[in-house]
Coordinates of N, CA and C and ligand atoms in Angstrom, one line a residue:
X336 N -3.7 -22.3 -3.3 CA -3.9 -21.7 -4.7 C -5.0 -20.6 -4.5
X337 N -4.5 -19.3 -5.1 CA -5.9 -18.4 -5.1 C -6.7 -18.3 -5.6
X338 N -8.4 -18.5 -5.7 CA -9.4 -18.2 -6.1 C -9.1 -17.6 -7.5
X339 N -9.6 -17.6 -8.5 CA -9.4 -17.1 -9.6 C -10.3 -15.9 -9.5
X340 N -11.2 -15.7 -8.9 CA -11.8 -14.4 -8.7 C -12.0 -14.5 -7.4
X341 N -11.8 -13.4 -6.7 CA -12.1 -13.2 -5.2 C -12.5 -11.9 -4.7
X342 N -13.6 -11.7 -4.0 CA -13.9 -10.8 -3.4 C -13.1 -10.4 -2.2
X343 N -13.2 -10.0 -1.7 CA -12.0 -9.9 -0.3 C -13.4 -9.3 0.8
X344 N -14.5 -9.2 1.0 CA -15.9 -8.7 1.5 C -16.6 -9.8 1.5
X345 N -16.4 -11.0 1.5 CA -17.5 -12.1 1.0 C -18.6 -12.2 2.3
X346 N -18.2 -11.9 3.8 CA -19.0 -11.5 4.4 C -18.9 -9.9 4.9
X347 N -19.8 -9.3 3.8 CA -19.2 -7.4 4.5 C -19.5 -6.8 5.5
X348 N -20.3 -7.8 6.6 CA -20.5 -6.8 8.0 C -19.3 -7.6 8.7
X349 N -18.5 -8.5 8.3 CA -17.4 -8.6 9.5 C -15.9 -8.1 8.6
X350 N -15.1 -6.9 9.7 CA -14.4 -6.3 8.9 C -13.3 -7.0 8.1
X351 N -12.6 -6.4 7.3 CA -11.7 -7.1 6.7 C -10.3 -6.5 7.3
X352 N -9.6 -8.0 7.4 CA -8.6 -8.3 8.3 C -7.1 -7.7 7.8
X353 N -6.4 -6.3 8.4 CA -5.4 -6.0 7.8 C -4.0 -6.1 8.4
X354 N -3.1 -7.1 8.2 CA -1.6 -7.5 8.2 C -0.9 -5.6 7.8
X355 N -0.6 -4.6 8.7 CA 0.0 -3.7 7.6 C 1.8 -3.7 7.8
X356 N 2.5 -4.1 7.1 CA 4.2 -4.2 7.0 C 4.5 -2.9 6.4
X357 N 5.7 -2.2 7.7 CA 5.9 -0.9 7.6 C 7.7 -1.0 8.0
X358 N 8.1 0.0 7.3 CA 10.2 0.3 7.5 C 10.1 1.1 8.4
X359 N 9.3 2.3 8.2 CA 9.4 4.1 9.0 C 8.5 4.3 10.0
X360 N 8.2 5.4 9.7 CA 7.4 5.9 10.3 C 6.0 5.4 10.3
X361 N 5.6 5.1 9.3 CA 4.2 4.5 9.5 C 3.0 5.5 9.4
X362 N 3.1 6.3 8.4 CA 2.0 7.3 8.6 C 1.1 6.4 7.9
X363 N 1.5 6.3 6.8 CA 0.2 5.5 6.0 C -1.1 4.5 6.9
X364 N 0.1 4.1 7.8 CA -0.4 2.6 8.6 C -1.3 3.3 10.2
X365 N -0.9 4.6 10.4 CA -1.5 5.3 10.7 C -3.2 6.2 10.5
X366 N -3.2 6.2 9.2 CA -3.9 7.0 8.6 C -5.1 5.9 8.3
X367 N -4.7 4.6 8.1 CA -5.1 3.6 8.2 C -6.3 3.4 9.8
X368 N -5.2 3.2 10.2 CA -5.7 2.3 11.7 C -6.7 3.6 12.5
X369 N -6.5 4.6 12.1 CA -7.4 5.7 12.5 C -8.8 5.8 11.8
X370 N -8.9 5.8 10.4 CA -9.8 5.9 9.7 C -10.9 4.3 10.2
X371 N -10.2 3.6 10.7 CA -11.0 2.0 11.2 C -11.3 2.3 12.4
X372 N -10.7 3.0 13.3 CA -10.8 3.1 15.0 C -12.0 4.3 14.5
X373 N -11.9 4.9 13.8 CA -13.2 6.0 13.4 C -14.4 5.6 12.9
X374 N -14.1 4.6 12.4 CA -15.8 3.7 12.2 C -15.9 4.2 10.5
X375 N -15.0 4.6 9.9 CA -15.0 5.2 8.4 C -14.4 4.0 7.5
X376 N -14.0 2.8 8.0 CA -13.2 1.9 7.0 C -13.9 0.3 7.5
X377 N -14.8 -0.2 7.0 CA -15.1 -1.7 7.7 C -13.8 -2.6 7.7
X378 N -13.2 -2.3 8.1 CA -11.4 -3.1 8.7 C -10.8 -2.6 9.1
X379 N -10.1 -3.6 9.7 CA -9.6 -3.6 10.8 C -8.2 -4.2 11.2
X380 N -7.2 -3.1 12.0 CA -5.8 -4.1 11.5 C -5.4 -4.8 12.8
X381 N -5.1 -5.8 12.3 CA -4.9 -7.1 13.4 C -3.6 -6.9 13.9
X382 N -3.1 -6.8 12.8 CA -1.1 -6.5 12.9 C -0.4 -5.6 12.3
X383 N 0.5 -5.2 13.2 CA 1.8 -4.3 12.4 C 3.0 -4.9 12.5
X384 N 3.4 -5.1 10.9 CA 5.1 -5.4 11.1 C 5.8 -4.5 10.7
X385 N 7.1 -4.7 11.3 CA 7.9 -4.3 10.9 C 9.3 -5.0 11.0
X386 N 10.3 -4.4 9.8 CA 11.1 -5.4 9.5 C 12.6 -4.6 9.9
X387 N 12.1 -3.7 10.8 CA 14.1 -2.9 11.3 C 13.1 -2.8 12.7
X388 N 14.1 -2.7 13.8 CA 13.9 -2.3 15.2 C 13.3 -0.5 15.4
X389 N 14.1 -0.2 14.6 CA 14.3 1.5 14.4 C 13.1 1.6 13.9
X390 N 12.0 1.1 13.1 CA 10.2 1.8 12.8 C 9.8 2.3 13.8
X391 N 9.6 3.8 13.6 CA 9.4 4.6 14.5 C 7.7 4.4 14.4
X392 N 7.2 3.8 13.3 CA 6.4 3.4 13.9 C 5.2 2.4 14.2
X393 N 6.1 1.6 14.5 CA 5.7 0.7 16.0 C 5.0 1.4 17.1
X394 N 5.9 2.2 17.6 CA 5.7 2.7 18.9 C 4.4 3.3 18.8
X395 N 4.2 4.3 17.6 CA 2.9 4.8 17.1 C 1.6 4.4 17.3
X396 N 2.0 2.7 16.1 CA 1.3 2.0 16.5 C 0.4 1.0 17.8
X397 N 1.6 1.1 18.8 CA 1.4 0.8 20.1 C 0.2 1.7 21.0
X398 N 0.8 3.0 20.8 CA -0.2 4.0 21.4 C -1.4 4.1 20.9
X399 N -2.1 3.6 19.6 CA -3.1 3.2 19.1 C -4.1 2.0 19.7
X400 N -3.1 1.3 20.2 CA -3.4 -0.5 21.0 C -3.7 -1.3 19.9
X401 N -2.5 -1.2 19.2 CA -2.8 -2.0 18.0 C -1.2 -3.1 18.0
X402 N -1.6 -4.3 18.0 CA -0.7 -5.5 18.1 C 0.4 -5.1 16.8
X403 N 1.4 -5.0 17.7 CA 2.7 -5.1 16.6 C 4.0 -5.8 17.1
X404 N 4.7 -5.9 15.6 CA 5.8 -7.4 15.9 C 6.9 -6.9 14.9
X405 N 8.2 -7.2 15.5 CA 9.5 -6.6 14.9 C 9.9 -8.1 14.1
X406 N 10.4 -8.2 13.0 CA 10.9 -8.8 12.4 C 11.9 -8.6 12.0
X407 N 12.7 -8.4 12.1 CA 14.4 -7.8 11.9 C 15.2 -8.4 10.5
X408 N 14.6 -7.7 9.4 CA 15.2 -8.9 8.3 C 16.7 -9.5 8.4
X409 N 17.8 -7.9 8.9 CA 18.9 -7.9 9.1 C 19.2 -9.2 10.2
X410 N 18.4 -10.0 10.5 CA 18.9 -11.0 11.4 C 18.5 -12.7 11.1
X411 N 18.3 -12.3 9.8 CA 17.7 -13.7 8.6 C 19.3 -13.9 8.2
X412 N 19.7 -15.1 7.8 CA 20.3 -15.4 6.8 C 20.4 -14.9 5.5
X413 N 19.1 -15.2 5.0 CA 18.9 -14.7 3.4 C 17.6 -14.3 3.3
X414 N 17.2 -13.5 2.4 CA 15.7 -13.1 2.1 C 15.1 -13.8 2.3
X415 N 15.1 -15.3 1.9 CA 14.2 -16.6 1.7 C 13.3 -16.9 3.6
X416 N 14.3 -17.1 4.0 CA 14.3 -17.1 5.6 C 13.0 -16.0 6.1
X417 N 13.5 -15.0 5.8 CA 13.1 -13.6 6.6 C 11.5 -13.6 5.6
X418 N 11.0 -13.9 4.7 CA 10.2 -13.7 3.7 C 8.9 -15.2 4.4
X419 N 10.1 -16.1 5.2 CA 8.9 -17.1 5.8 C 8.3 -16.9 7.0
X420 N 9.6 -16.3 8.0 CA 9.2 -15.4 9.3 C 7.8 -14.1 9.2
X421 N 8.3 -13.4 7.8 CA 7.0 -12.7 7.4 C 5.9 -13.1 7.2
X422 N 5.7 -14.3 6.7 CA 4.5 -15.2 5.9 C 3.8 -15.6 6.9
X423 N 4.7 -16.1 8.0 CA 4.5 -17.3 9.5 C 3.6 -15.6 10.0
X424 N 3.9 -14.8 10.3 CA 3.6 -13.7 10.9 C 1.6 -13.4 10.2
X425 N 2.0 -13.3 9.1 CA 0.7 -12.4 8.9 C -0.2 -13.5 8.7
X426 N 0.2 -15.0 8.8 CA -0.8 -15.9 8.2 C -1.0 -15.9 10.2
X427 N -0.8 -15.9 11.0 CA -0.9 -16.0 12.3 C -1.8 -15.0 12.8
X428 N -1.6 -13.9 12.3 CA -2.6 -12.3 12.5 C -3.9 -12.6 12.0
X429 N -4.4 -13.9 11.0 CA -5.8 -14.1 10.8 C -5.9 -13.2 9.2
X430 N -4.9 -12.2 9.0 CA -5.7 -11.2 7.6 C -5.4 -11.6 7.0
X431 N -6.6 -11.1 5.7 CA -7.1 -11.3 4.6 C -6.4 -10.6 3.7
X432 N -5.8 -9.4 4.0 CA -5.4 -8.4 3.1 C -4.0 -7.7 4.0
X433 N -3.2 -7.6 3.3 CA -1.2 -7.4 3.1 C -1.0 -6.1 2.5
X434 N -1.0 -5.1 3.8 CA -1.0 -3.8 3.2 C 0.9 -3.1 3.4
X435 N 1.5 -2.9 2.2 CA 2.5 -2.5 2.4 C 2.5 -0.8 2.4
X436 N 2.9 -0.3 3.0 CA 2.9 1.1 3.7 C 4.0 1.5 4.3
X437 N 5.1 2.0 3.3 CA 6.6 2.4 3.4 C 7.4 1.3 3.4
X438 N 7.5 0.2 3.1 CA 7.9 -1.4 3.3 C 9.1 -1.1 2.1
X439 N 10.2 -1.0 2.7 CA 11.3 -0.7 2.0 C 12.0 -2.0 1.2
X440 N 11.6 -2.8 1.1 CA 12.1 -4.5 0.8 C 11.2 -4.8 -0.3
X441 N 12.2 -5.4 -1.4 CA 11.7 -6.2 -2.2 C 11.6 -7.7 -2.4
X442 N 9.9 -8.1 -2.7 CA 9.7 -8.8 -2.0 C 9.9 -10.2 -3.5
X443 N 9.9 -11.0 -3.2 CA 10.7 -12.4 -4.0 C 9.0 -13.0 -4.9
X444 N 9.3 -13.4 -6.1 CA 8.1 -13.8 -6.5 C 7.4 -14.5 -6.0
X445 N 8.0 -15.6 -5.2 CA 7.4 -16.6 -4.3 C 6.0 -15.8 -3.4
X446 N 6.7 -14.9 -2.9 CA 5.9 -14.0 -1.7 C 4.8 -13.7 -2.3
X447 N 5.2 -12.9 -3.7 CA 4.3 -11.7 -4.2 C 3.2 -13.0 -4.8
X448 N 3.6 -14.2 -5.2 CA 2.4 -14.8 -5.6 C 1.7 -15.6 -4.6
X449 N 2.6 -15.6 -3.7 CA 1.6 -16.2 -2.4 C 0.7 -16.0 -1.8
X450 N 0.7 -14.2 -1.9 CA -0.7 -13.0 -1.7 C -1.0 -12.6 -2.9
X451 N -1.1 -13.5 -4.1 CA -1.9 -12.3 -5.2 C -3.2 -12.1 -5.0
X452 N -3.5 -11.2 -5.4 CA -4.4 -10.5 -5.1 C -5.2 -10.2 -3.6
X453 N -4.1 -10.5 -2.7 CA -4.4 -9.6 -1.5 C -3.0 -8.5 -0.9
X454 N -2.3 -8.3 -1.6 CA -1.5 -7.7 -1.4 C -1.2 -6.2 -2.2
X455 N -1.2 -5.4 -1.4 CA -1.6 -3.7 -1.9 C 0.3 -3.0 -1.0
X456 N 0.3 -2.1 -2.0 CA 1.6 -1.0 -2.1 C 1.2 0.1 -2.6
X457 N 1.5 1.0 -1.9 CA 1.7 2.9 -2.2 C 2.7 3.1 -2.2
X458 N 3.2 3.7 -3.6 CA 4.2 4.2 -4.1 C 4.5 6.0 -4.2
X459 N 5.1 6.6 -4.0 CA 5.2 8.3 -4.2 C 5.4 8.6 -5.5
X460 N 4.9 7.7 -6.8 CA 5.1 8.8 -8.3 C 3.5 8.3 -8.5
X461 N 3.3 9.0 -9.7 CA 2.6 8.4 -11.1 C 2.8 7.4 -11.2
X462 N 3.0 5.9 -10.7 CA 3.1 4.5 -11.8 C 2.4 4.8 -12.9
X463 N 3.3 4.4 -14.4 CA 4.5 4.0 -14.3 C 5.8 4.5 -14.3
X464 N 5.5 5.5 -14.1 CA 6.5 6.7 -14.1 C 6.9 6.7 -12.5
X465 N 8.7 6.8 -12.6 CA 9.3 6.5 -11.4 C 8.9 5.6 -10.2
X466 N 9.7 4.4 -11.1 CA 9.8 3.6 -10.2 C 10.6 3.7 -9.7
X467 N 10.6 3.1 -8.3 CA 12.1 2.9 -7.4 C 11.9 3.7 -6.7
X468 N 13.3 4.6 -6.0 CA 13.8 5.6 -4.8 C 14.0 6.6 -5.6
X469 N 13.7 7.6 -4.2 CA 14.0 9.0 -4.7 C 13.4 9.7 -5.8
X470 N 12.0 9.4 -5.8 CA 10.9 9.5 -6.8 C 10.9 11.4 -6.9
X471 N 10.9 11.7 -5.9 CA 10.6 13.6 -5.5 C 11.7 14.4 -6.0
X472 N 13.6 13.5 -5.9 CA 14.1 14.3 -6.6 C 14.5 14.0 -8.2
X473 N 14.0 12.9 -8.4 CA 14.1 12.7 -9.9 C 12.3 13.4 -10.7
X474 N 12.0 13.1 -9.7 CA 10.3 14.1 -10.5 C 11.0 16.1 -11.0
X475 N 11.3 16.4 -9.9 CA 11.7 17.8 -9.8 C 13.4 17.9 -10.5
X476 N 14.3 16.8 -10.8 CA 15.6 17.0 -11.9 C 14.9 17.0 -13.0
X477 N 13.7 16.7 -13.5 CA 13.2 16.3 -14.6 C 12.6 17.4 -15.0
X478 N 12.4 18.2 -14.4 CA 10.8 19.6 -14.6 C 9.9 19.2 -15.1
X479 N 9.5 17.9 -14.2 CA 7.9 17.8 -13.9 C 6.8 18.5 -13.8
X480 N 5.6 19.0 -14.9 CA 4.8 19.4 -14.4 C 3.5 19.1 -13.1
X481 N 4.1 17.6 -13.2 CA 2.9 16.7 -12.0 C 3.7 15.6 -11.0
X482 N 3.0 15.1 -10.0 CA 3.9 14.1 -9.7 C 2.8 13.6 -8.6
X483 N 2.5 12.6 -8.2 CA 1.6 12.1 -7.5 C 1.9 10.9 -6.1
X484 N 0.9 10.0 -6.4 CA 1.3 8.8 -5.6 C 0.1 7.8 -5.7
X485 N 0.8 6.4 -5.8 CA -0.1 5.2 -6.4 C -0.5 4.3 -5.6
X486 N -2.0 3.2 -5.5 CA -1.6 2.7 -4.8 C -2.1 1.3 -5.6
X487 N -1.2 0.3 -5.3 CA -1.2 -0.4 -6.7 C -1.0 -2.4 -5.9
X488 N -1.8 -2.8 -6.6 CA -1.6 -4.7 -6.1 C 0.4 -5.0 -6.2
X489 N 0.7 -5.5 -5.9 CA 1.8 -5.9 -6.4 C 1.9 -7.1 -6.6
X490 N 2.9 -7.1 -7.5 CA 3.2 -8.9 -8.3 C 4.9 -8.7 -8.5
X491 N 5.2 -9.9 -9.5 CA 6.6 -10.2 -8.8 C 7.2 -8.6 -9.7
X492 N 6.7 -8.0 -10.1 CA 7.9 -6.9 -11.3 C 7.9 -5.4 -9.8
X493 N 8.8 -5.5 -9.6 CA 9.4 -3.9 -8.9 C 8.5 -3.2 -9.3
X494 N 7.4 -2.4 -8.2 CA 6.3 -1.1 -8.9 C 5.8 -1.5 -9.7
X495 N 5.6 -2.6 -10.1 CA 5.1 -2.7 -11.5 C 3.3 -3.2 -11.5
X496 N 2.9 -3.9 -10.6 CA 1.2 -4.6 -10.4 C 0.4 -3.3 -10.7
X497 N -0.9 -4.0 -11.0 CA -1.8 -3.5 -11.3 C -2.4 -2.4 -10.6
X498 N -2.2 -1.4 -11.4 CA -2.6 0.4 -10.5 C -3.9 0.4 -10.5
X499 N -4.8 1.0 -8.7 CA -5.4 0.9 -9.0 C -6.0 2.4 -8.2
X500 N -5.2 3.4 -8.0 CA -6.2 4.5 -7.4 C -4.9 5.7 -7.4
X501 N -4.6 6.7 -8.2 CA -3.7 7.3 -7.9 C -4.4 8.7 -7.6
X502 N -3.3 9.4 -7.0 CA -3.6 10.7 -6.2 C -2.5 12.2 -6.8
X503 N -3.1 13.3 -8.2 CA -2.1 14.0 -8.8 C -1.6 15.1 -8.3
X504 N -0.7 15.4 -7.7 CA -0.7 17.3 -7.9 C 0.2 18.0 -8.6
X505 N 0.1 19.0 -8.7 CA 1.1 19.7 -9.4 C 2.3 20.3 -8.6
X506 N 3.7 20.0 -9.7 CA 4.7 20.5 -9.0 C 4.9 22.3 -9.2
X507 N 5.2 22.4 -7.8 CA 4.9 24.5 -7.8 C 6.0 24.8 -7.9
X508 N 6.3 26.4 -8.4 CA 7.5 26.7 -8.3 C 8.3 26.5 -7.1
X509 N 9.7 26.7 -7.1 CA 10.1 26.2 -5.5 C 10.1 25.0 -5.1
X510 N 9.2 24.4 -5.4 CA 9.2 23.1 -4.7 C 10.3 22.7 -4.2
X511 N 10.5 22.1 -3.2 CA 11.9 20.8 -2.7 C 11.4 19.7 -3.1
X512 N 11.9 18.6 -2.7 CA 11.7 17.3 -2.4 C 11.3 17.3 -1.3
X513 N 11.5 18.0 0.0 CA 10.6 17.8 1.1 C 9.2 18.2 1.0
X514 N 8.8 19.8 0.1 CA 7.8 20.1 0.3 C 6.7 19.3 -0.8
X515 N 7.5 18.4 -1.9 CA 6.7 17.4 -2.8 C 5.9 16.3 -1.7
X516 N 7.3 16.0 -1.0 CA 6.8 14.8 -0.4 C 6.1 15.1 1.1
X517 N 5.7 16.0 1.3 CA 4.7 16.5 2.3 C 3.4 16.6 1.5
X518 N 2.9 17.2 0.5 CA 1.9 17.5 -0.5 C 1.4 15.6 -0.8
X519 N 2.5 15.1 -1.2 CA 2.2 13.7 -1.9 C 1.8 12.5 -0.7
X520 N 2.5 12.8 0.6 CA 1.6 12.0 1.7 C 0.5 12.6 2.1
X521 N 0.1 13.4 2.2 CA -1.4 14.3 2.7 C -2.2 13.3 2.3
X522 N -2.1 13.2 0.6 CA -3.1 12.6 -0.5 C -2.5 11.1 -0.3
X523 N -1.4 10.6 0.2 CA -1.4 9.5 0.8 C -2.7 8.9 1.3
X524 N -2.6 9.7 2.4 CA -3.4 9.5 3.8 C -5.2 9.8 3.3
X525 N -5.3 9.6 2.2 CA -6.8 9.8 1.9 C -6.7 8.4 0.9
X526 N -6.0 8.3 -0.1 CA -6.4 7.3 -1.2 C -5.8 6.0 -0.3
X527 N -4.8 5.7 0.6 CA -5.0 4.0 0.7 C -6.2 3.8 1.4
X528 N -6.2 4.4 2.2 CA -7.7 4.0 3.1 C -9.1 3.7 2.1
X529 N -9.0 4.9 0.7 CA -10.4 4.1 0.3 C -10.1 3.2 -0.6
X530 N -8.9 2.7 -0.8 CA -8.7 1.4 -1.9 C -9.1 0.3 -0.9
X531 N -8.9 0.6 0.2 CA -8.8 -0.7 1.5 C -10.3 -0.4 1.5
X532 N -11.1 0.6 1.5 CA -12.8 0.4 1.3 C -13.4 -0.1 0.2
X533 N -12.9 0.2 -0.9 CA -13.1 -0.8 -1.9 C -13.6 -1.7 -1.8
X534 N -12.1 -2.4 -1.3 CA -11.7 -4.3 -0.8 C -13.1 -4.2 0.3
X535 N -13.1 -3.8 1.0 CA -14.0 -4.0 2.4 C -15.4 -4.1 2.0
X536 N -15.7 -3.4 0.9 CA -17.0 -3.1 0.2 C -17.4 -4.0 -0.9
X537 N -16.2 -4.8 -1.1 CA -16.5 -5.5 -2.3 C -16.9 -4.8 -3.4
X538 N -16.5 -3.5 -3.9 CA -16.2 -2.8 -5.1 C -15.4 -3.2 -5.7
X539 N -13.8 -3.6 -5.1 CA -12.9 -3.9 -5.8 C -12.7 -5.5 -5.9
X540 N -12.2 -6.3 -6.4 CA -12.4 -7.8 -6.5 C -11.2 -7.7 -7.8
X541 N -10.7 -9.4 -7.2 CA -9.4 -9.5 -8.0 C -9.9 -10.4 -8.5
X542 N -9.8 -10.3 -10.3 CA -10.6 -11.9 -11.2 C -9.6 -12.3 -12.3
X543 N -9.2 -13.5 -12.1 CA -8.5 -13.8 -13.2 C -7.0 -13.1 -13.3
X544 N -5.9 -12.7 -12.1 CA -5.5 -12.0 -12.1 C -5.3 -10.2 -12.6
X545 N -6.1 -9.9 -12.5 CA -6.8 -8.5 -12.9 C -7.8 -7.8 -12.0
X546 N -7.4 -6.8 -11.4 CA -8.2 -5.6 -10.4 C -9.9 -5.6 -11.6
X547 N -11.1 -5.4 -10.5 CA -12.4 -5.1 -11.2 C -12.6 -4.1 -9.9
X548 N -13.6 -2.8 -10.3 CA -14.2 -2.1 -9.5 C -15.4 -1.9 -10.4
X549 N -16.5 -2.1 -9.3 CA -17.7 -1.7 -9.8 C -18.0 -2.5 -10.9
X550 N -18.0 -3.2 -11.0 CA -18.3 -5.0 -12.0 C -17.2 -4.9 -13.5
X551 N -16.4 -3.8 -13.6 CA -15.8 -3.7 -14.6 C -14.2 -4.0 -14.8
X552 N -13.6 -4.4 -15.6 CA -12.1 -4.4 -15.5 C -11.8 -3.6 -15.5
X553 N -10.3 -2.8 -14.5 CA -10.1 -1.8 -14.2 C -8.4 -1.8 -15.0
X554 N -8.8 -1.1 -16.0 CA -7.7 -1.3 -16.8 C -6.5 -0.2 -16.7
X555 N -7.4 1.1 -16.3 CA -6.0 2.4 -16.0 C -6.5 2.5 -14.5
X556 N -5.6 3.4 -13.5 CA -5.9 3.9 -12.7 C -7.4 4.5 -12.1
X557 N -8.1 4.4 -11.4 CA -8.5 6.2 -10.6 C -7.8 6.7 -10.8
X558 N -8.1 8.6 -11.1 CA -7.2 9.4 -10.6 C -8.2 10.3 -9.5
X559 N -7.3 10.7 -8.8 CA -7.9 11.6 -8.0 C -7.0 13.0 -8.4
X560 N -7.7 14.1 -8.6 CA -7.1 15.5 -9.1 C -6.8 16.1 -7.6
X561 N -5.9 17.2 -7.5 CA -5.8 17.8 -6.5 C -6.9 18.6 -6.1
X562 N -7.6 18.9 -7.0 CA -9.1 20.2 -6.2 C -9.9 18.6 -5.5
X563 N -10.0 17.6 -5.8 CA -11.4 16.5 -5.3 C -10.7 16.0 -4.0
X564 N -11.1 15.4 -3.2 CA -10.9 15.0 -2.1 C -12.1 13.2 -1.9
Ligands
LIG1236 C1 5.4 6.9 1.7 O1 5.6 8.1 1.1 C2 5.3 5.8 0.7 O2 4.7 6.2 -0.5 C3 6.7 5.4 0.5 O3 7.3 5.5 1.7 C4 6.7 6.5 2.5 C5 6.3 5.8 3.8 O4 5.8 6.8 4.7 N1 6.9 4.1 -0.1 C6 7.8 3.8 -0.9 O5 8.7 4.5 -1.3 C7 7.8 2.4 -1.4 N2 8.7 2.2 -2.5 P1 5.1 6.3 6.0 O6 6.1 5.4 6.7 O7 4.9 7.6 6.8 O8 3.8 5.7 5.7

């Protein structure tokens, strides 16, 4: 049963422990495990999953010297299966905190409440705006003036947990969907890492099911504007 309030820092000089489950490439998980190998994130990732053979990055991950493990959902029976092989996995890696970072699978209420409140997702829109796939070309069919990226707790509702740091820019003339989603991971690669300092810092704390930063309930987002860094 989880803590009804929890810090996730309860001792802050020993780092906090990150499980990160990745589909792709893995930049996030990347961007991650660098900013900690850099002495800029008090944590530290113990594991990388991944859930296709084809995550390009694993291999990334490897060349980092960072422990990673293939879990092949496509080789489960049924979600249920594959969802315990995942569980058996990150409760084995020792972490405290379940960083999803391109994790293409939707994960079963069971799961999502079995990590509440240690379990974090970055999404490519504004939450609550576009949820799901294909966030870059439904932002740009739409003529979007903005379009961002979230990084948000998750619970059992699709995209839907508690937002707690988003990152905006504006859509330019021209834009593609490739050059959105180049712009929108950049600012990736800056906001998971400090929601994960947050947690590490014990800024951020989950109480009562509900995100707190800075002793307050965090009821909208951060935003981060495109001029701040
Ligand atoms: C990221 O853009 C992330 O926001 C998105 O997948 C990409 C993974 O990139 N996540 C989702 O769409 C989740 N629904 P990466 O593998 O290079 O970190």
């Amino acid at each position: 049963m989880a803590k009804a309030t929890s810090s996730l820092a309860d001792t802050p000089s020993s780092p906090l422990g990150l499980a990160v489950i990745i589909s792709g490439r893995g930049s996030n998980m990347l961007a991650i495990a660098r900013a900690s190998q850099a002495g800029q994130l008090n944590a530290r990732v113990l594991q990388v999953i991944a859930d296709r053979d084809s995550a390009a990055g694993i291999a990334a991950a490897q060349a980092l010297g960072l422990a990673t493990q293939v879990i092949p959902a496509k080789s489960f029976p049924d979600k249920a299966s594959f969802e315990t092989a995942l569980a058996e996995a990150i409760d084995a890696s020792g972490a405290t905190l379940v960083v999803l970072a391109g994790f293409m699978r939707i994960l079963s209420a069971e799961f999502t409440a079995r990590y509440a409140g240690r379990l974090l997702n970055i999404h490519p829109s504004l939450l609550p705006a576009y949820k799901g796939l294909h966030t870059h070309e439904r932002v740009l069919a739409a003529g979007e003036a903005s379009h961002g990226v979230t990084v948000h707790y998750v619970t059992a509702e699709l995209d839907g947990g508690p937002l707690l740091l988003q990152a905006r820019i504006a859509v330019r003339p021209g834009d593609t969907a490739d050059t959105l989603a180049a712009r929108v991971q950049q600012r990736e690669h800056i906001i998971y890492p400090r929601v994960i300092d947050w947690l590490a810092t014990g800024r951020l704390q989950w109480r009562n099911g509900e995100p707190w930063l800075d002793g307050a309930a965090l009821r909208q987002p951060v935003i981060l504007e495109e001029h701040e860094s």
